[in-house]
Short mmCIF file of C-alpha atoms in Angstrom, two decimals:
data_model
loop_
_atom_site.label_atom_id
_atom_site.label_comp_id
_atom_site.label_asym_id
_atom_site.label_seq_id
_atom_site.Cartn_x
_atom_site.Cartn_y
_atom_site.Cartn_z
CA MET R 1 -41.64 4.36 5.19
CA ASN R 2 -40.92 1.03 3.49
CA PRO R 3 -37.49 -0.63 3.82
CA MET R 4 -36.42 0.25 0.28
CA GLU R 5 -37.16 3.95 0.78
CA GLU R 6 -35.40 3.90 4.15
CA ARG R 7 -32.28 2.37 2.62
CA GLY R 8 -32.43 4.77 -0.30
CA GLN R 9 -32.30 7.74 2.06
CA ASN R 10 -29.43 6.23 4.04
CA ASN R 11 -27.14 5.05 1.26
CA HIS R 12 -24.34 7.14 2.70
CA LEU R 13 -24.45 4.85 5.72
CA TYR R 14 -24.97 1.61 3.85
CA ASP R 15 -22.14 2.25 1.43
CA LYS R 16 -19.63 2.48 4.25
CA ALA R 17 -17.39 -0.49 4.77
CA ILE R 18 -17.41 -1.75 8.31
CA PRO R 19 -14.06 -0.98 9.97
CA VAL R 20 -11.76 -3.79 11.05
CA TRP R 21 -13.32 -5.35 14.16
CA TYR R 22 -10.13 -5.26 16.20
CA SER R 23 -7.63 -2.52 16.91
CA ARG R 24 -3.83 -2.86 16.74
CA SER R 25 -3.87 -3.75 20.44
CA GLY R 26 -6.23 -6.64 19.70
CA LYS R 27 -9.24 -5.08 21.46
CA VAL R 28 -12.69 -4.66 19.89
CA ASN R 29 -12.87 -1.51 17.78
CA PRO R 30 -15.70 0.82 19.02
CA GLU R 31 -16.21 2.17 15.47
CA TRP R 32 -16.84 -1.38 14.33
CA LEU R 33 -19.62 -1.88 16.91
CA SER R 34 -21.34 1.33 15.83
CA ALA R 35 -21.05 0.54 12.11
CA CYS R 36 -22.45 -2.97 12.63
CA LYS R 37 -25.56 -1.58 14.31
CA GLU R 38 -26.14 0.88 11.47
CA GLN R 39 -25.85 -1.84 8.85
CA ARG R 40 -28.13 -4.26 10.68
CA ASP R 41 -30.81 -1.60 11.13
CA LEU R 42 -30.82 -1.01 7.36
CA THR R 43 -31.17 -4.70 6.49
CA LYS R 44 -33.97 -5.92 8.76
CA HIS R 45 -36.40 -6.52 5.89
CA LEU R 46 -34.20 -8.05 3.18
CA MET R 47 -36.34 -11.19 2.91
CA GLU R 48 -39.16 -9.15 1.41
CA GLN R 49 -36.86 -8.29 -1.49
CA ILE R 50 -35.75 -11.90 -1.89
CA ALA R 51 -39.34 -13.22 -1.96
CA ASP R 52 -40.49 -10.47 -4.33
CA PRO R 53 -41.99 -12.01 -7.52
CA LEU R 54 -39.75 -9.91 -9.77
CA ASN R 55 -36.62 -11.12 -7.97
CA LEU R 56 -37.78 -14.74 -8.07
CA SER R 57 -38.62 -14.40 -11.77
CA LYS R 58 -35.13 -13.05 -12.48
CA ALA R 59 -33.64 -15.90 -10.44
CA TYR R 60 -35.70 -18.44 -12.40
CA GLN R 61 -34.41 -17.08 -15.73
CA ARG R 62 -30.83 -17.36 -14.48
CA VAL R 63 -31.31 -20.95 -13.27
CA LEU R 64 -32.95 -21.82 -16.60
CA SER R 65 -30.08 -20.33 -18.62
CA ASN R 66 -27.44 -22.08 -16.47
CA GLY R 67 -29.09 -25.45 -16.98
CA GLY R 68 -27.42 -28.36 -15.26
CA SER R 69 -28.66 -31.66 -13.88
CA GLY R 70 -31.22 -32.17 -11.15
CA GLY R 71 -30.60 -32.64 -7.45
CA VAL R 72 -31.70 -35.34 -5.02
CA ASP R 73 -35.39 -34.95 -5.98
CA ALA R 74 -34.57 -35.47 -9.71
CA MET R 75 -36.61 -32.40 -10.73
CA THR R 76 -35.19 -30.92 -13.93
CA VAL R 77 -34.72 -27.26 -14.79
CA LYS R 78 -37.49 -27.55 -17.41
CA GLU R 79 -39.92 -28.85 -14.77
CA LEU R 80 -39.24 -25.91 -12.45
CA GLN R 81 -41.57 -23.51 -14.29
CA GLY R 82 -44.57 -25.80 -13.81
CA TRP R 83 -43.70 -26.31 -10.15
CA LEU R 84 -43.41 -22.54 -9.60
CA GLY R 85 -46.79 -21.94 -11.24
CA GLU R 86 -48.43 -24.19 -8.65
CA HIS R 87 -46.35 -23.40 -5.56
CA LEU R 88 -45.16 -19.78 -5.87
CA ASN R 89 -47.46 -18.45 -3.14
CA GLN R 90 -46.52 -21.30 -0.81
CA LEU R 91 -42.81 -20.71 -1.46
CA GLN R 92 -43.13 -16.97 -0.75
CA HIS R 93 -45.03 -17.68 2.45
CA GLN R 94 -42.36 -20.10 3.68
CA LEU R 95 -39.57 -17.61 2.92
CA LEU R 96 -41.34 -14.71 4.63
CA GLN R 97 -42.23 -16.83 7.66
CA GLY R 98 -38.71 -18.26 7.87
CA THR R 99 -39.95 -21.86 7.66
CA TYR R 100 -38.42 -22.99 4.34
CA GLU R 101 -36.28 -26.12 4.70
CA PRO R 102 -33.63 -26.86 2.03
CA GLN R 103 -33.18 -30.39 0.72
CA SER R 104 -29.96 -32.38 0.77
CA ILE R 105 -27.27 -31.70 -1.85
CA ARG R 106 -26.27 -34.30 -4.42
CA GLY R 107 -22.52 -34.85 -4.17
CA VAL R 108 -20.39 -35.30 -7.30
CA GLN R 109 -16.62 -35.62 -7.59
CA ILE R 110 -14.80 -34.49 -10.73
CA PRO R 111 -11.08 -34.77 -11.58
CA LYS R 112 -9.01 -31.63 -11.04
CA PRO R 113 -7.49 -30.14 -14.24
CA ASN R 114 -3.92 -30.76 -13.05
CA GLY R 115 -4.65 -34.39 -12.20
CA SER R 116 -3.90 -33.91 -8.48
CA GLY R 117 -7.01 -35.60 -7.18
CA LYS R 118 -10.72 -34.86 -7.30
CA ARG R 119 -12.83 -31.78 -6.60
CA GLN R 120 -16.01 -32.15 -4.55
CA LEU R 121 -19.06 -30.52 -6.10
CA GLY R 122 -22.50 -30.18 -4.57
CA ILE R 123 -25.61 -29.99 -6.77
CA PRO R 124 -28.65 -28.52 -4.98
CA THR R 125 -32.19 -29.23 -6.20
CA VAL R 126 -33.47 -26.79 -8.83
CA LYS R 127 -35.85 -25.31 -6.21
CA ASP R 128 -32.93 -24.61 -3.90
CA ARG R 129 -30.89 -23.22 -6.80
CA LEU R 130 -33.76 -20.81 -7.45
CA ILE R 131 -33.83 -19.60 -3.85
CA GLN R 132 -30.04 -19.38 -3.59
CA GLN R 133 -29.95 -17.36 -6.81
CA ALA R 134 -32.62 -15.04 -5.41
CA LEU R 135 -30.50 -14.62 -2.26
CA HIS R 136 -27.39 -14.01 -4.34
CA GLN R 137 -29.06 -11.27 -6.39
CA VAL R 138 -30.06 -9.25 -3.34
CA LEU R 139 -26.96 -9.84 -1.24
CA SER R 140 -24.54 -9.10 -4.09
CA VAL R 141 -26.01 -5.61 -4.56
CA ASP R 142 -25.31 -4.87 -0.92
CA TYR R 143 -21.89 -6.50 -0.63
CA GLU R 144 -20.54 -5.16 -3.92
CA ARG R 145 -20.41 -1.75 -2.27
CA ILE R 146 -17.79 -2.89 0.21
CA PHE R 147 -15.82 -5.57 -1.62
CA SER R 148 -12.23 -4.71 -2.52
CA ARG R 149 -11.35 -3.32 -5.94
CA TYR R 150 -8.56 -5.92 -6.08
CA SER R 151 -10.97 -8.86 -5.81
CA TYR R 152 -12.01 -10.10 -9.26
CA GLY R 153 -13.61 -13.54 -9.01
CA PHE R 154 -17.38 -14.20 -9.11
CA ARG R 155 -18.24 -10.52 -9.32
CA PRO R 156 -20.25 -8.45 -11.83
CA ASN R 157 -18.15 -6.36 -14.23
CA LYS R 158 -14.99 -8.10 -12.98
CA ASN R 159 -13.03 -10.78 -14.81
CA ALA R 160 -9.79 -12.73 -15.00
CA HIS R 161 -8.21 -10.41 -17.58
CA GLN R 162 -8.63 -7.44 -15.22
CA ALA R 163 -6.93 -9.40 -12.44
CA LEU R 164 -4.05 -10.27 -14.77
CA LYS R 165 -3.69 -6.66 -15.90
CA GLN R 166 -3.42 -5.47 -12.28
CA ALA R 167 -0.82 -8.17 -11.54
CA GLY R 168 1.16 -6.96 -14.56
CA ILE R 169 1.05 -3.37 -13.26
CA TYR R 170 2.61 -4.47 -9.96
CA VAL R 171 5.43 -6.36 -11.68
CA ALA R 172 6.10 -3.44 -14.04
CA GLU R 173 6.45 -1.21 -10.95
CA GLY R 174 9.31 -3.41 -9.71
CA LYS R 175 7.34 -5.72 -7.41
CA SER R 176 8.61 -8.80 -9.20
CA TYR R 177 8.55 -11.22 -6.24
CA VAL R 178 5.20 -12.95 -5.79
CA ILE R 179 3.82 -14.66 -2.71
CA ASP R 180 1.74 -17.42 -4.26
CA LEU R 181 -0.66 -18.56 -1.52
CA ASP R 182 -2.52 -21.86 -1.84
CA LEU R 183 -5.60 -22.02 0.38
CA GLU R 184 -5.97 -25.74 0.92
CA LYS R 185 -9.43 -27.02 -0.13
CA PHE R 186 -10.81 -23.57 0.57
CA PHE R 187 -14.45 -24.25 -0.32
CA ASP R 188 -14.40 -27.40 1.83
CA GLU R 189 -12.77 -25.68 4.80
CA VAL R 190 -14.88 -22.52 5.30
CA ASN R 191 -15.67 -22.22 9.01
CA HIS R 192 -19.46 -22.02 9.43
CA HIS R 193 -19.37 -20.19 12.76
CA ARG R 194 -17.08 -17.48 11.47
CA LEU R 195 -19.04 -17.10 8.23
CA MET R 196 -22.33 -16.70 10.10
CA TRP R 197 -20.70 -14.16 12.39
CA LEU R 198 -19.46 -12.18 9.38
CA LEU R 199 -22.93 -12.23 7.83
CA SER R 200 -24.53 -11.09 11.09
CA THR R 201 -22.35 -7.96 11.16
CA ARG R 202 -24.15 -6.60 8.07
CA ILE R 203 -27.49 -8.43 7.86
CA GLY R 204 -30.21 -7.62 10.37
CA ASP R 205 -32.87 -9.95 8.94
CA GLU R 206 -32.77 -13.06 11.09
CA ARG R 207 -34.80 -15.03 8.52
CA ILE R 208 -31.98 -14.71 5.99
CA LEU R 209 -29.33 -15.70 8.50
CA HIS R 210 -31.29 -18.79 9.51
CA LEU R 211 -31.91 -19.76 5.86
CA ILE R 212 -28.23 -19.45 4.92
CA HIS R 213 -27.29 -21.46 8.00
CA ARG R 214 -29.68 -24.22 6.90
CA TYR R 215 -28.06 -24.24 3.46
CA LEU R 216 -24.62 -24.55 5.03
CA LYS R 217 -25.78 -27.47 7.17
CA ALA R 218 -27.72 -29.28 4.40
CA GLY R 219 -26.59 -32.89 4.09
CA LEU R 220 -24.42 -34.13 1.21
CA LEU R 221 -25.89 -37.21 -0.47
CA GLN R 222 -23.20 -39.30 -2.15
CA GLU R 223 -23.14 -42.99 -3.07
CA GLY R 224 -26.41 -43.55 -1.20
CA LEU R 225 -25.18 -42.06 2.08
CA THR R 226 -25.99 -38.62 3.49
CA GLN R 227 -23.13 -36.86 5.26
CA GLN R 228 -23.81 -34.01 7.65
CA ARG R 229 -21.58 -31.01 6.95
CA ILE R 230 -19.94 -29.03 9.73
CA LYS R 231 -17.81 -26.82 7.48
CA GLY R 232 -17.43 -25.73 3.87
CA THR R 233 -19.59 -24.20 1.14
CA PRO R 234 -20.02 -26.78 -1.64
CA GLN R 235 -18.92 -25.68 -5.10
CA GLY R 236 -21.78 -25.80 -7.56
CA SER R 237 -24.40 -23.79 -5.69
CA PRO R 238 -25.37 -20.22 -6.71
CA LEU R 239 -24.78 -18.99 -3.16
CA SER R 240 -21.27 -20.38 -2.76
CA PRO R 241 -19.44 -17.69 -4.82
CA ILE R 242 -20.70 -14.72 -2.82
CA LEU R 243 -20.22 -16.54 0.50
CA SER R 244 -16.62 -17.29 -0.44
CA ASN R 245 -16.04 -13.63 -1.30
CA ILE R 246 -17.57 -12.57 2.03
CA VAL R 247 -15.17 -14.89 3.86
CA LEU R 248 -12.12 -13.70 1.94
CA ASP R 249 -13.10 -10.03 2.01
CA GLU R 250 -11.76 -10.08 5.54
CA LEU R 251 -8.38 -11.11 4.11
CA ASP R 252 -8.65 -8.33 1.50
CA LYS R 253 -9.26 -5.75 4.21
CA GLU R 254 -6.28 -6.99 6.20
CA LEU R 255 -3.97 -6.87 3.16
CA GLU R 256 -5.13 -3.32 2.45
CA ARG R 257 -4.65 -2.33 6.09
CA ARG R 258 -1.06 -3.57 5.91
CA GLY R 259 -0.48 -1.68 2.65
CA HIS R 260 0.24 -4.76 0.50
CA SER R 261 -0.06 -4.89 -3.29
CA TYR R 262 -2.22 -7.91 -4.04
CA VAL R 263 -4.70 -9.46 -6.44
CA ARG R 264 -7.33 -12.03 -5.53
CA TYR R 265 -9.43 -14.11 -7.90
CA ALA R 266 -11.78 -16.28 -5.81
CA ASP R 267 -9.42 -18.25 -3.52
CA ASP R 268 -6.34 -17.55 -5.68
CA VAL R 269 -4.33 -14.91 -3.77
CA LYS R 270 -1.14 -13.28 -5.06
CA ILE R 271 0.86 -10.67 -3.14
CA PHE R 272 3.56 -8.64 -4.91
CA VAL R 273 6.69 -7.26 -3.21
CA SER R 274 10.06 -5.94 -4.35
CA SER R 275 12.51 -8.29 -2.59
CA SER R 276 12.79 -11.97 -1.77
CA THR R 277 13.55 -11.27 1.91
CA ARG R 278 10.45 -9.13 2.30
CA ALA R 279 8.41 -11.73 0.43
CA GLU R 280 9.35 -14.48 2.90
CA GLU R 281 8.44 -12.22 5.84
CA VAL R 282 5.05 -11.35 4.36
CA LYS R 283 4.35 -14.98 3.49
CA ALA R 284 4.95 -16.09 7.07
CA SER R 285 2.90 -13.26 8.55
CA ILE R 286 -0.10 -13.63 6.24
CA THR R 287 -0.08 -17.43 6.61
CA LYS R 288 -0.33 -17.00 10.37
CA TYR R 289 -3.21 -14.52 9.96
CA ILE R 290 -5.14 -16.86 7.65
CA THR R 291 -4.79 -19.89 9.92
CA LYS R 292 -5.28 -18.13 13.27
CA LYS R 293 -7.82 -15.40 12.46
CA LEU R 294 -9.72 -16.76 9.47
CA LYS R 295 -9.58 -20.41 10.58
CA LEU R 296 -8.56 -21.56 7.09
CA LYS R 297 -5.76 -23.86 5.97
CA VAL R 298 -2.74 -22.81 3.91
CA ASN R 299 -1.03 -25.56 1.93
CA GLY R 300 2.60 -25.09 2.93
CA SER R 301 3.94 -27.42 0.24
CA LYS R 302 2.21 -25.54 -2.59
CA SER R 303 2.50 -21.97 -1.26
CA ARG R 304 5.75 -20.33 -2.33
CA VAL R 305 7.68 -17.20 -3.22
CA CYS R 306 8.52 -16.94 -6.91
CA LEU R 307 9.21 -14.50 -9.71
CA GLY R 308 6.44 -13.39 -12.03
CA TYR R 309 7.61 -15.41 -15.01
CA GLU R 310 7.48 -18.60 -12.87
CA LEU R 311 3.87 -17.94 -11.92
CA ASN R 312 0.77 -19.80 -13.03
CA PHE R 313 -1.90 -17.20 -12.30
CA LEU R 314 -5.16 -17.92 -14.12
CA GLY R 315 -3.11 -19.83 -16.67
CA HIS R 316 -0.62 -17.02 -17.27
CA SER R 317 2.87 -16.01 -16.21
CA ILE R 318 3.83 -12.36 -15.66
CA LEU R 319 6.91 -11.27 -17.62
CA LYS R 320 9.52 -8.79 -16.35
CA ASP R 321 7.95 -5.79 -18.09
CA GLY R 322 4.51 -6.65 -16.71
CA SER R 323 3.18 -8.19 -19.91
CA LEU R 324 1.50 -11.59 -19.87
CA GLY R 325 3.00 -14.88 -20.91
CA LEU R 326 1.58 -18.38 -21.26
CA SER R 327 2.30 -20.60 -18.28
CA LYS R 328 3.89 -24.01 -18.83
CA GLU R 329 0.89 -25.63 -17.15
CA SER R 330 -1.54 -24.03 -19.62
CA GLU R 331 0.53 -25.16 -22.59
CA ARG R 332 0.65 -28.70 -21.21
CA ARG R 333 -3.13 -28.79 -20.67
CA LEU R 334 -3.78 -27.60 -24.21
CA LYS R 335 -1.51 -30.31 -25.63
CA ASP R 336 -3.29 -32.94 -23.53
CA LYS R 337 -6.65 -31.83 -24.91
CA VAL R 338 -5.35 -31.80 -28.50
CA ARG R 339 -3.94 -35.32 -28.03
CA GLU R 340 -7.36 -36.45 -26.85
CA ILE R 341 -9.13 -34.90 -29.86
CA THR R 342 -6.60 -36.16 -32.44
CA LYS R 343 -6.26 -39.77 -31.28
CA ARG R 344 -5.53 -41.91 -34.34
CA LYS R 345 -7.94 -44.66 -33.27
CA ARG R 346 -10.99 -42.39 -33.24
CA GLY R 347 -13.63 -43.55 -35.69
CA ILE R 348 -14.50 -40.11 -37.06
CA SER R 349 -13.78 -38.20 -40.23
CA LEU R 350 -11.06 -35.57 -40.57
CA GLU R 351 -13.83 -32.98 -40.99
CA GLU R 352 -15.40 -33.93 -37.65
CA MET R 353 -12.00 -33.84 -35.96
CA LEU R 354 -11.22 -30.38 -37.36
CA GLY R 355 -14.62 -29.14 -36.13
CA ALA R 356 -13.95 -30.34 -32.57
CA LEU R 357 -10.44 -28.91 -32.73
CA ARG R 358 -11.71 -25.52 -33.95
CA THR R 359 -14.17 -25.26 -31.05
CA LYS R 360 -11.44 -26.00 -28.51
CA LEU R 361 -8.71 -23.83 -30.04
CA GLN R 362 -11.02 -20.87 -30.66
CA GLY R 363 -12.20 -20.71 -27.05
CA TRP R 364 -8.69 -21.28 -25.70
CA LEU R 365 -7.13 -18.56 -27.84
CA ASN R 366 -9.86 -16.06 -27.03
CA TYR R 367 -9.00 -16.41 -23.33
CA PHE R 368 -5.20 -16.30 -23.80
CA ARG R 369 -5.16 -13.64 -26.54
CA TYR R 370 -3.39 -11.05 -24.35
CA ALA R 371 -0.35 -13.25 -23.69
CA ARG R 372 2.93 -12.77 -25.58
CA MET R 373 3.31 -16.15 -27.26
CA HIS R 374 3.74 -15.76 -31.02
CA SER R 375 6.66 -18.22 -31.26
CA LYS R 376 4.79 -20.74 -29.08
CA MET R 377 1.74 -20.49 -31.34
CA LYS R 378 3.84 -21.23 -34.42
CA ALA R 379 5.41 -24.24 -32.70
CA LEU R 380 2.01 -25.52 -31.50
CA ASP R 381 0.56 -25.06 -34.98
CA GLY R 382 3.31 -27.21 -36.49
CA TRP R 383 2.81 -29.89 -33.85
CA ILE R 384 -0.98 -29.99 -34.33
CA ARG R 385 -0.65 -30.14 -38.13
CA ARG R 386 1.59 -33.20 -37.78
CA LYS R 387 -0.98 -34.83 -35.49
CA LEU R 388 -3.66 -34.27 -38.14
CA LYS R 389 -1.43 -35.64 -40.90
CA CYS R 390 -0.80 -38.78 -38.84
CA PHE R 391 -4.53 -39.27 -38.37
CA ARG R 392 -5.42 -38.83 -42.04
CA LEU R 393 -2.52 -40.95 -43.26
CA LYS R 394 -3.48 -43.82 -40.96
CA GLN R 395 -6.98 -43.78 -42.45
CA CYS R 396 -5.42 -44.93 -45.75
CA LYS R 397 -4.59 -48.24 -44.00
CA ARG R 398 -2.67 -50.06 -46.76
CA THR R 399 0.33 -49.11 -48.88
CA ILE R 400 -1.76 -48.74 -52.03
CA GLY R 401 -4.20 -46.55 -50.12
CA ILE R 402 -1.39 -44.20 -49.10
CA VAL R 403 -0.14 -44.03 -52.69
CA ARG R 404 -3.60 -43.27 -54.07
CA TRP R 405 -4.14 -40.60 -51.40
CA LEU R 406 -0.82 -38.88 -52.06
CA ARG R 407 -1.32 -39.02 -55.84
CA LYS R 408 -4.76 -37.42 -55.36
CA LEU R 409 -3.05 -34.58 -53.48
CA GLY R 410 -0.71 -33.99 -56.40
CA VAL R 411 2.39 -35.78 -55.12
CA GLU R 412 4.61 -37.27 -57.85
CA GLU R 413 4.13 -41.06 -58.21
CA THR R 414 7.69 -42.14 -57.44
CA LEU R 415 7.77 -40.05 -54.26
CA SER R 416 4.35 -41.40 -53.29
CA TRP R 417 5.53 -45.02 -53.57
CA ARG R 418 8.81 -44.25 -51.79
CA THR R 419 6.86 -42.70 -48.89
CA ALA R 420 4.31 -45.51 -48.67
CA LEU R 421 7.02 -48.22 -48.70
CA SER R 422 9.44 -46.49 -46.33
CA GLY R 423 8.39 -48.48 -43.28
CA LYS R 424 8.60 -45.40 -41.07
CA GLY R 425 6.10 -44.77 -38.28
CA TRP R 426 3.17 -42.39 -38.72
CA TRP R 427 4.86 -39.57 -36.78
CA ARG R 428 8.04 -39.68 -38.93
CA LEU R 429 5.97 -39.95 -42.11
CA SER R 430 4.01 -36.84 -41.11
CA ASN R 431 7.21 -34.83 -41.56
CA SER R 432 8.18 -36.38 -44.90
CA PRO R 433 8.60 -34.36 -48.14
CA ALA R 434 5.55 -36.02 -49.72
CA LEU R 435 3.25 -34.82 -46.94
CA ALA R 436 4.87 -31.38 -46.94
CA ILE R 437 3.82 -31.16 -50.60
CA GLY R 438 0.38 -32.79 -50.44
CA MET R 439 -0.90 -31.85 -46.97
CA ASN R 440 0.62 -28.40 -46.69
CA LYS R 441 -0.67 -25.40 -44.71
CA MET R 442 -2.95 -24.27 -47.52
CA TRP R 443 -4.53 -27.71 -47.89
CA LEU R 444 -5.19 -27.99 -44.15
CA ALA R 445 -6.67 -24.49 -44.11
CA GLN R 446 -9.02 -25.47 -46.94
CA GLN R 447 -10.15 -28.47 -44.89
CA GLY R 448 -11.06 -26.11 -42.02
CA TYR R 449 -7.98 -26.12 -39.79
CA TYR R 450 -8.05 -23.27 -37.24
CA SER R 451 -4.51 -21.85 -37.20
CA LEU R 452 -3.41 -20.68 -33.77
CA SER R 453 -0.60 -18.46 -35.06
CA GLU R 454 -2.68 -16.73 -37.77
CA ASN R 455 -5.68 -16.12 -35.53
CA TYR R 456 -3.42 -15.04 -32.67
CA LYS R 457 -1.97 -12.30 -34.88
CA THR R 458 -5.48 -11.05 -35.68
CA LEU R 459 -6.74 -11.14 -32.09
CA HIS R 460 -3.53 -9.60 -30.73
CA ARG R 461 -3.73 -6.70 -33.18
CA LYS R 462 -7.33 -6.01 -32.15
CA SER R 463 -6.44 -6.03 -28.44
CA LEU R 464 -3.60 -3.51 -28.80
#
């Protein structure tokens, strides 16, 4: 009987989640030992599935669609197909024999969205991205059966809106106090020994364990120097998302065992309780568990207890009735991006600016469409329209240019001259009567302005 048939006949065993490894007394749980053996016996030949041509072909298509830059060997995604055509048999042989050696990872640092430093990314070679994607495809099928229903990040058929909906349900039930846990540099702090131990409880194929361990230990090449890594799973690799979920699934199981109401999206963990006193107790207890048992760091200065409306969870706040609001941080980020697009010194046409603005606003509104923010959208619309008026008015340059422009828009000549000669700054002029007449809402709409408030009404109606 081949491994696939064997697993097919024993799905009732494989689907079982392994019990918590320790009992309340702190001793090893006998049920856990038995379950581990069953799972390992069912996964002794996983590498055959990973090296299967159909799985590798599917992985190649995913790497191709994701695109991205090359790694330390400079091979591009487009060049991967030719390389595979020549070396597929050799690659399969190395995987099946357990002799494949990953290359170093190219390190890149990007600014964090909130401006609080930089985030370390690791870009594997396209060959390693292919193999990691092939690993991910097989492992995810197996681990999806045991992952928590309250974990939403990096998972098929799970998304941020589902996580937000569940958070809203908790608040609507009266659990309005939120323990907002910040796992400090989570991806950089994952303990390799503990991760490999977790993997070994379910995976019986030693070749896979050795390959993943090599990926974890692969050097990070940055600024000409290669650093050896002793912890962490670099963001940017196809394998990192599932490994992070495997690490934090242990936290999920513990939260469920304690009967907590929680939501987790990747390393963003929120626990919902009904009183501030209870929230502080849970925060202290879970922080101790994360640091002592999981060997991860909790950022004490950023972790807190707050009410739902003070939250910034996936860009949203949770209002008292459980509905979603727009967090202050998300509004600030949007304004920063609009300021960047509508800079008055940009040497582009108004049409080009409106096109860039439409792309940004459309994507942003599609994500935040479930939030209650009609008044905020109207206010943002007015603010953006004034930014656009400032830009177009400045393009006129001279007084006579402003007059000619306003007259072209149908503004009466005396008012046009009075506006052009007023001496006011661009921002004050953008709110003048002449511009309210000439560059009104209808005119901006005709130029291609994407109205947040109008499109929000449409999207919100569809989502109800």
